[in-house]
Short mmCIF file of C-alpha atoms in Angstrom, two decimals:
data_model
loop_
_atom_site.label_atom_id
_atom_site.label_comp_id
_atom_site.label_asym_id
_atom_site.label_seq_id
_atom_site.Cartn_x
_atom_site.Cartn_y
_atom_site.Cartn_z
CA UNK A 1 -51.04 101.03 26.53
CA UNK A 2 -50.59 97.45 27.53
CA UNK A 3 -51.76 96.40 31.33
CA UNK A 4 -49.68 94.44 33.34
CA UNK A 5 -50.63 92.33 36.70
CA UNK A 6 -48.23 91.81 39.16
CA UNK A 7 -48.54 89.25 41.78
CA UNK A 8 -47.60 89.38 45.20
CA UNK A 9 -48.17 86.32 48.20
CA UNK A 10 -48.02 87.00 51.52
CA UNK A 11 -44.08 84.60 51.66
CA UNK A 12 -42.57 87.04 49.75
CA UNK A 13 -44.01 90.50 51.21
CA UNK A 14 -42.75 88.93 54.53
CA UNK A 15 -39.41 88.36 53.25
CA UNK A 16 -36.60 89.47 55.04
CA UNK A 17 -32.96 87.66 54.93
CA UNK A 18 -31.80 86.01 58.52
CA UNK A 19 -28.09 86.68 57.92
CA UNK A 20 -26.31 84.69 60.72
CA UNK A 21 -29.60 82.95 61.65
CA UNK A 22 -30.10 80.84 58.66
CA UNK A 23 -29.67 77.60 58.81
CA UNK A 24 -28.21 77.31 55.76
CA UNK A 25 -26.56 80.53 54.16
CA UNK A 26 -27.02 80.55 50.73
CA UNK A 27 -22.78 81.41 50.45
CA UNK A 28 -21.73 77.73 49.45
CA UNK A 29 -22.34 75.08 47.04
CA UNK A 30 -22.91 76.07 43.85
CA UNK A 31 -21.66 78.22 40.79
CA UNK A 32 -21.75 81.86 41.60
CA UNK A 33 -21.82 84.43 38.67
CA UNK A 34 -20.25 87.22 38.79
CA UNK A 35 -21.40 90.19 35.79
CA UNK A 36 -18.82 92.62 34.52
CA UNK A 37 -19.64 95.77 36.35
CA UNK A 38 -19.84 93.75 39.55
CA UNK A 39 -16.55 92.32 38.70
CA UNK A 40 -15.36 95.03 37.96
CA UNK A 41 -16.39 97.19 41.40
CA UNK A 42 -14.29 94.72 43.14
CA UNK A 43 -10.82 94.17 41.63
CA UNK A 44 -10.87 98.59 41.78
CA UNK A 45 -12.26 98.62 45.04
CA UNK A 46 -11.21 101.03 47.17
CA UNK A 47 -11.44 98.49 50.21
CA UNK A 48 -7.75 96.45 49.81
CA UNK A 49 -9.61 93.81 51.56
CA UNK A 50 -12.30 93.59 49.34
CA UNK A 51 -10.03 94.00 46.13
CA UNK A 52 -7.11 91.83 47.04
CA UNK A 53 -9.81 89.28 47.95
CA UNK A 54 -11.47 89.59 43.86
CA UNK A 55 -7.95 89.00 42.46
CA UNK A 56 -7.61 85.72 43.90
CA UNK A 57 -10.61 84.39 43.89
CA UNK A 58 -13.01 85.72 40.96
CA UNK A 59 -12.67 83.17 37.81
CA UNK A 60 -12.84 84.62 34.53
CA UNK A 61 -15.30 82.99 32.87
CA UNK A 62 -16.07 85.86 29.47
CA UNK A 63 -19.03 83.87 29.26
CA UNK A 64 -21.21 87.42 28.52
CA UNK A 65 -21.45 90.51 30.77
CA UNK A 66 -23.41 88.60 32.67
CA UNK A 67 -21.51 85.40 33.45
CA UNK A 68 -18.26 87.12 33.10
CA UNK A 69 -16.30 85.18 35.84
CA UNK A 70 -17.76 83.26 38.47
CA UNK A 71 -16.58 83.43 42.44
CA UNK A 72 -13.54 80.40 43.79
CA UNK A 73 -14.75 78.86 47.11
CA UNK A 74 -12.66 78.13 49.33
CA UNK A 75 -11.23 75.03 50.88
CA UNK A 76 -14.45 74.84 53.38
CA UNK A 77 -16.29 75.21 50.23
CA UNK A 78 -17.44 78.93 51.31
CA UNK A 79 -17.91 82.34 49.60
CA UNK A 80 -14.76 83.84 50.42
CA UNK A 81 -16.61 86.98 51.12
CA UNK A 82 -18.26 85.38 53.88
CA UNK A 83 -17.34 86.26 57.53
CA UNK A 84 -16.53 84.33 60.90
CA UNK A 85 -20.23 86.01 62.10
CA UNK A 86 -22.28 84.13 59.06
CA UNK A 87 -22.25 88.13 57.04
CA UNK A 88 -21.33 89.40 53.78
CA UNK A 89 -17.98 91.04 53.74
CA UNK A 90 -19.25 92.89 51.06
CA UNK A 91 -22.39 94.43 51.90
CA UNK A 92 -20.61 94.63 55.43
CA UNK A 93 -18.10 97.28 53.43
CA UNK A 94 -19.65 98.69 50.48
CA UNK A 95 -23.75 98.77 51.39
CA UNK A 96 -25.91 96.42 49.38
CA UNK A 97 -26.20 97.83 46.08
CA UNK A 98 -22.67 96.33 46.27
CA UNK A 99 -23.97 93.15 45.24
CA UNK A 100 -23.71 91.41 42.55
CA UNK A 101 -26.62 90.64 40.87
CA UNK A 102 -26.77 86.95 41.49
CA UNK A 103 -26.10 87.27 45.46
CA UNK A 104 -29.48 91.03 45.69
CA UNK A 105 -32.01 88.79 44.79
CA UNK A 106 -31.31 85.78 45.77
CA UNK A 107 -33.83 84.10 46.79
CA UNK A 108 -36.27 85.92 44.51
CA UNK A 109 -37.97 84.24 41.73
CA UNK A 110 -40.10 86.12 39.17
CA UNK A 111 -41.61 84.61 35.78
CA UNK A 112 -44.17 86.20 33.29
CA UNK A 113 -46.86 84.22 32.33
CA UNK A 114 -49.15 85.90 29.94
CA UNK A 115 -50.23 89.76 31.05
CA UNK A 116 -49.13 88.32 34.86
CA UNK A 117 -45.55 89.03 36.59
CA UNK A 118 -45.54 86.69 39.29
CA UNK A 119 -43.36 87.38 42.40
CA UNK A 120 -41.90 84.29 44.56
CA UNK A 121 -38.39 82.72 46.46
CA UNK A 122 -37.23 79.77 46.46
CA UNK A 123 -37.65 77.15 48.92
CA UNK A 124 -34.04 76.31 48.91
CA UNK A 125 -33.82 78.99 51.16
CA UNK A 126 -34.98 77.98 55.61
CA UNK A 127 -36.84 81.70 56.04
CA UNK A 128 -38.72 80.88 53.06
CA UNK A 129 -39.80 77.84 54.27
CA UNK A 130 -40.75 79.39 57.86
CA UNK A 131 -42.84 81.79 55.88
CA UNK A 132 -44.48 79.74 53.43
CA UNK A 133 -45.17 76.71 56.19
CA UNK A 134 -45.65 78.09 59.16
CA UNK A 135 -48.02 81.07 58.49
CA UNK A 136 -51.42 80.25 58.24
CA UNK A 137 -51.92 83.44 55.58
CA UNK A 138 -49.26 82.84 53.25
CA UNK A 139 -50.45 81.79 50.67
CA UNK A 140 -52.93 84.65 50.10
CA UNK A 141 -51.84 87.31 47.15
CA UNK A 142 -52.36 90.57 46.73
CA UNK A 143 -52.71 92.14 42.32
CA UNK A 144 -51.19 95.34 41.14
CA UNK A 145 -52.12 96.68 38.46
CA UNK A 146 -49.05 98.24 35.74
CA UNK A 147 -49.02 100.32 32.57
CA UNK A 148 -46.74 99.63 30.66
CA UNK A 149 -46.84 101.72 27.12
CA UNK A 150 -46.31 99.88 23.70
CA UNK A 151 -42.50 100.33 23.28
CA UNK A 152 -42.76 97.20 27.12
CA UNK A 153 -43.96 94.68 24.95
CA UNK A 154 -41.25 93.46 23.22
CA UNK A 155 -39.73 92.97 27.15
CA UNK A 156 -42.20 90.46 28.23
CA UNK A 157 -41.63 86.90 27.53
CA UNK A 158 -44.92 85.99 25.96
CA UNK A 159 -43.94 82.56 25.53
CA UNK A 160 -45.46 81.77 28.89
CA UNK A 161 -48.27 82.65 27.84
CA UNK A 162 -51.75 81.00 29.83
CA UNK A 163 -54.41 79.70 27.13
CA UNK A 164 -58.37 80.12 28.94
CA UNK A 165 -58.30 76.11 29.67
CA UNK A 166 -55.35 76.48 31.64
CA UNK A 167 -55.90 78.74 33.74
CA UNK A 168 -59.44 77.98 35.12
CA UNK A 169 -57.67 74.61 35.18
CA UNK A 170 -55.43 76.17 37.94
CA UNK A 171 -58.08 77.83 39.39
CA UNK A 172 -59.92 74.18 40.03
CA UNK A 173 -56.85 73.31 40.95
CA UNK A 174 -56.19 75.32 43.72
CA UNK A 175 -59.43 75.06 45.20
CA UNK A 176 -59.41 71.14 45.55
CA UNK A 177 -56.13 71.53 47.16
CA UNK A 178 -57.29 74.75 50.38
CA UNK A 179 -59.99 72.84 50.29
CA UNK A 180 -61.12 71.85 54.37
CA UNK A 181 -59.98 67.62 54.18
CA UNK A 182 -58.84 65.06 57.29
CA UNK A 183 -56.05 64.76 54.99
CA UNK A 184 -53.90 66.96 52.66
CA UNK A 185 -53.38 63.37 50.51
CA UNK A 186 -57.40 63.61 50.39
CA UNK A 187 -56.52 66.74 48.39
CA UNK A 188 -53.75 64.95 46.43
CA UNK A 189 -56.94 61.79 45.66
CA UNK A 190 -59.44 65.00 44.22
CA UNK A 191 -57.09 66.56 41.97
CA UNK A 192 -55.67 63.43 40.23
CA UNK A 193 -59.38 62.11 39.55
CA UNK A 194 -60.21 65.98 38.19
CA UNK A 195 -56.60 65.79 35.82
CA UNK A 196 -57.87 62.50 34.23
CA UNK A 197 -61.33 63.73 34.33
CA UNK A 198 -59.85 67.00 32.47
CA UNK A 199 -58.21 63.88 30.29
CA UNK A 200 -61.13 62.18 29.37
CA UNK A 201 -63.32 65.39 28.45
CA UNK A 202 -60.25 66.50 26.05
CA UNK A 203 -59.64 69.07 28.90
CA UNK A 204 -62.66 71.03 26.71
CA UNK A 205 -63.54 73.75 29.40
CA UNK A 206 -65.01 75.63 26.89
CA UNK A 207 -68.04 73.39 25.88
CA UNK A 208 -68.71 71.86 28.60
CA UNK A 209 -67.48 74.35 31.41
CA UNK A 210 -71.04 73.58 33.88
CA UNK A 211 -70.36 69.21 33.44
CA UNK A 212 -66.73 70.20 35.11
CA UNK A 213 -68.02 72.65 37.96
CA UNK A 214 -70.56 69.76 38.21
CA UNK A 215 -67.06 67.45 38.78
CA UNK A 216 -65.32 69.74 41.19
CA UNK A 217 -68.46 70.24 43.22
CA UNK A 218 -68.68 66.57 43.37
CA UNK A 219 -65.02 66.76 45.13
CA UNK A 220 -65.13 69.00 47.14
CA UNK A 221 -68.29 67.52 48.39
CA UNK A 222 -66.11 64.75 49.37
CA UNK A 223 -63.74 66.10 51.07
CA UNK A 224 -65.66 67.80 52.71
CA UNK A 225 -67.50 64.87 54.41
CA UNK A 226 -63.85 62.56 54.72
CA UNK A 227 -65.46 60.34 51.99
CA UNK A 228 -61.84 60.17 49.77
CA UNK A 229 -59.28 58.80 51.43
CA UNK A 230 -55.70 56.95 50.48
CA UNK A 231 -54.66 53.34 52.06
CA UNK A 232 -52.38 51.98 49.92
CA UNK A 233 -50.28 50.09 52.53
CA UNK A 234 -51.24 46.92 51.72
CA UNK A 235 -50.65 46.95 48.03
CA UNK A 236 -47.41 45.56 47.33
CA UNK A 237 -47.01 47.43 44.70
CA UNK A 238 -46.95 50.72 46.16
CA UNK A 239 -44.16 49.42 48.57
CA UNK A 240 -41.80 48.54 45.14
CA UNK A 241 -42.73 51.89 43.71
CA UNK A 242 -42.02 54.05 47.21
CA UNK A 243 -38.49 51.58 46.73
CA UNK A 244 -37.83 52.77 43.10
CA UNK A 245 -38.94 56.63 44.05
CA UNK A 246 -35.92 56.54 46.93
CA UNK A 247 -33.53 55.65 44.71
CA UNK A 248 -34.71 57.86 42.37
CA UNK A 249 -34.08 60.63 44.59
CA UNK A 250 -31.18 59.80 45.72
CA UNK A 251 -28.77 58.52 42.75
CA UNK A 252 -26.98 61.45 42.07
CA UNK A 253 -26.29 62.85 45.72
CA UNK A 254 -23.64 62.16 46.41
CA UNK A 255 -22.43 64.57 42.93
CA UNK A 256 -23.23 67.24 45.29
CA UNK A 257 -21.12 69.45 48.09
CA UNK A 258 -23.86 71.49 49.61
CA UNK A 259 -26.60 68.41 50.34
CA UNK A 260 -23.85 66.00 53.13
CA UNK A 261 -27.37 66.50 55.70
CA UNK A 262 -29.78 64.43 52.24
CA UNK A 263 -26.57 61.58 52.54
CA UNK A 264 -27.14 61.18 56.39
CA UNK A 265 -30.97 61.52 55.58
CA UNK A 266 -30.23 58.27 52.75
CA UNK A 267 -28.23 56.00 55.05
CA UNK A 268 -30.65 56.63 57.34
CA UNK A 269 -33.85 55.40 54.73
CA UNK A 270 -32.28 53.15 53.77
CA UNK A 271 -30.97 51.14 56.83
CA UNK A 272 -34.30 51.56 58.21
CA UNK A 273 -35.89 49.69 55.08
CA UNK A 274 -32.93 47.09 55.12
CA UNK A 275 -33.29 46.19 58.32
CA UNK A 276 -35.30 43.14 58.70
CA UNK A 277 -36.21 43.12 55.08
CA UNK A 278 -36.80 40.11 53.68
CA UNK A 279 -39.31 39.96 51.42
CA UNK A 280 -41.83 42.61 49.67
CA UNK A 281 -44.32 41.17 52.43
CA UNK A 282 -41.36 42.79 55.60
CA UNK A 283 -40.38 45.67 52.53
CA UNK A 284 -44.79 46.68 53.35
CA UNK A 285 -44.86 46.39 56.70
CA UNK A 286 -42.06 49.12 56.89
CA UNK A 287 -43.85 51.88 54.65
CA UNK A 288 -46.68 51.37 56.41
CA UNK A 289 -44.70 52.04 59.68
CA UNK A 290 -43.59 54.93 57.76
CA UNK A 291 -47.02 56.12 56.82
CA UNK A 292 -48.15 55.54 60.62
CA UNK A 293 -45.62 58.19 62.37
CA UNK A 294 -46.13 60.36 59.09
CA UNK A 295 -49.96 60.47 60.58
CA UNK A 296 -48.20 60.81 63.90
CA UNK A 297 -46.65 63.84 63.30
CA UNK A 298 -48.64 65.15 61.54
CA UNK A 299 -51.62 65.03 64.53
CA UNK A 300 -49.35 65.47 67.67
CA UNK A 301 -45.58 67.59 66.31
CA UNK A 302 -44.73 71.18 64.31
CA UNK A 303 -46.54 69.66 61.18
CA UNK A 304 -50.60 69.75 62.75
CA UNK A 305 -52.28 73.01 61.75
CA UNK A 306 -53.74 72.20 58.55
CA UNK A 307 -52.61 75.41 57.20
CA UNK A 308 -48.70 74.14 57.26
CA UNK A 309 -48.80 71.16 53.98
CA UNK A 310 -52.16 72.86 52.25
CA UNK A 311 -49.46 75.96 52.53
CA UNK A 312 -46.67 73.25 50.41
CA UNK A 313 -48.60 72.11 48.07
CA UNK A 314 -50.11 75.64 46.82
CA UNK A 315 -47.43 77.31 46.71
CA UNK A 316 -46.54 73.95 44.37
CA UNK A 317 -48.80 75.86 42.53
CA UNK A 318 -48.28 78.93 42.19
CA UNK A 319 -44.79 78.67 41.00
CA UNK A 320 -45.44 75.77 38.59
CA UNK A 321 -48.02 77.09 37.74
CA UNK A 322 -50.20 74.46 37.50
CA UNK A 323 -51.48 72.98 34.75
CA UNK A 324 -48.21 75.14 33.07
CA UNK A 325 -49.25 75.71 29.55
CA UNK A 326 -48.69 72.33 27.55
CA UNK A 327 -51.33 69.93 29.47
CA UNK A 328 -50.32 67.03 27.60
CA UNK A 329 -47.86 67.28 30.61
CA UNK A 330 -50.32 67.92 32.64
CA UNK A 331 -50.01 64.46 34.74
CA UNK A 332 -46.10 64.42 34.87
CA UNK A 333 -46.25 68.08 36.35
CA UNK A 334 -48.56 66.07 38.98
CA UNK A 335 -46.09 62.87 39.27
CA UNK A 336 -43.35 65.58 40.78
CA UNK A 337 -45.30 67.42 43.00
CA UNK A 338 -46.66 64.23 44.59
CA UNK A 339 -42.86 62.52 44.36
CA UNK A 340 -41.32 66.50 46.07
CA UNK A 341 -43.67 65.58 48.60
CA UNK A 342 -43.29 62.16 48.86
CA UNK A 343 -39.69 62.58 49.92
CA UNK A 344 -40.42 64.40 52.03
CA UNK A 345 -42.66 62.73 54.43
CA UNK A 346 -41.22 59.95 54.18
CA UNK A 347 -37.24 61.33 55.26
CA UNK A 348 -39.48 63.28 58.29
CA UNK A 349 -41.25 60.33 59.33
CA UNK A 350 -37.91 57.92 59.40
CA UNK A 351 -36.57 61.18 61.28
CA UNK A 352 -38.89 60.73 63.84
CA UNK A 353 -38.23 57.21 64.52
CA UNK A 354 -35.10 58.73 66.15
CA UNK A 355 -35.54 62.03 68.16
CA UNK A 356 -38.96 64.46 68.02
CA UNK A 357 -39.26 66.39 65.27
CA UNK A 358 -39.35 70.05 65.35
CA UNK A 359 -39.39 73.49 63.28
CA UNK A 360 -36.05 73.30 62.83
CA UNK A 361 -36.01 69.94 61.10
CA UNK A 362 -38.38 70.75 58.83
CA UNK A 363 -37.18 74.21 56.72
CA UNK A 364 -33.51 72.62 57.14
CA UNK A 365 -35.05 69.39 55.01
CA UNK A 366 -36.65 71.13 53.18
CA UNK A 367 -34.32 74.16 52.02
CA UNK A 368 -31.67 71.15 50.99
CA UNK A 369 -34.08 68.93 48.96
CA UNK A 370 -34.81 72.26 47.38
CA UNK A 371 -31.30 73.11 46.76
CA UNK A 372 -29.84 69.57 45.74
CA UNK A 373 -33.26 69.69 42.92
CA UNK A 374 -33.72 73.80 42.22
CA UNK A 375 -30.37 74.58 41.43
CA UNK A 376 -28.86 71.28 39.46
CA UNK A 377 -30.84 71.13 35.56
CA UNK A 378 -29.35 68.10 35.47
CA UNK A 379 -30.87 67.22 38.55
CA UNK A 380 -33.95 68.00 37.44
CA UNK A 381 -33.66 66.47 34.18
CA UNK A 382 -32.15 63.17 36.18
CA UNK A 383 -35.50 63.35 38.63
CA UNK A 384 -37.46 62.70 35.01
CA UNK A 385 -35.46 60.20 33.82
CA UNK A 386 -35.97 58.69 37.04
CA UNK A 387 -39.89 58.68 36.98
CA UNK A 388 -40.04 57.50 33.01
CA UNK A 389 -38.30 54.20 34.52
CA UNK A 390 -40.36 53.56 37.71
CA UNK A 391 -43.30 54.69 36.54
CA UNK A 392 -43.98 52.21 34.17
CA UNK A 393 -45.60 54.52 31.69
CA UNK A 394 -48.63 55.03 33.91
CA UNK A 395 -47.54 59.17 34.74
CA UNK A 396 -51.35 57.50 37.23
CA UNK A 397 -48.86 55.42 39.38
CA UNK A 398 -47.91 58.21 41.55
CA UNK A 399 -51.62 57.62 43.32
CA UNK A 400 -48.69 54.99 45.15
CA UNK A 401 -46.19 57.05 46.55
CA UNK A 402 -49.68 58.20 48.72
CA UNK A 403 -50.38 56.11 51.38
#
């Protein structure tokens, strides 16, 4: 027998599709694959409307049984099974069991790391964003034990198994982000310092665990006392890196069909940064103002509860299983986490110059962003290449995106 742990966060347990109340439905903007069994069921359905739509809208790919066909969207870029009242016609007429695996599973995810199956939800869904950010206990995890027969071993994806060092680092990182502090960016700074320490000792936690624990305790004490802080407002180098990061994130935005609001955000950011800027000092002052706006948002808006941004970063650690199995890439994984945070911070700060930020604004922005970066391998690859271009060969430069 083989033991497998199933890890389920609170936000996963609480998720229910909001249907017509969804802020940005999932029935448009990307490729929806249909497996052969579902394809045949729709084409031969007893329901005349389902059968008619299927014959017109399912395009054969014959790329295997799981990707037998794709749904051709209508002129509005929406799935033709999507109704005027924002519901799924297949679900309405045939029931949930008739949905294709793609539609039935989304936005749920699961991944096996060693002996753990970790359940998750993608933030490309606005309801997931709400559940993660705005429930204090959203990142609380529940563990179940499954016993698997020996024959089931081959079905487990052990290629993502983690060593003991990676598991320990994950726990250290989790506690550093979860620690109480005056500013969540201080938690990121503490995690960066811990990662640098680990690199100095070549990740030798088995031989230097007591020393690592002592350094970790020092970082916790500094967070609790408010001694750790990030302030890059006076550094022109920071302003230039922030500008390059914004350009890198938005480089491919016009090639997507789904993210119209992200393009509008980019225009707003660009207009703000271009207005009355003639030199590096002006640019530095522009970002300093945005940082002040962000601090104001964190104190007075729907982001004011300290668990909101903490939950977001814990979600990032959970879904990436930070630091991953390849410790040589730990700083790159940290860079992506900081870059995502920076984008969301700047976008909301600019928005707040023109309007009061409500929870709906946060949900929409987060969902749009993760639809953009999470549903295209090419976009993720391009962002990684962009980091290589802007970081000057030093992934620690991501700290200049803070403050």
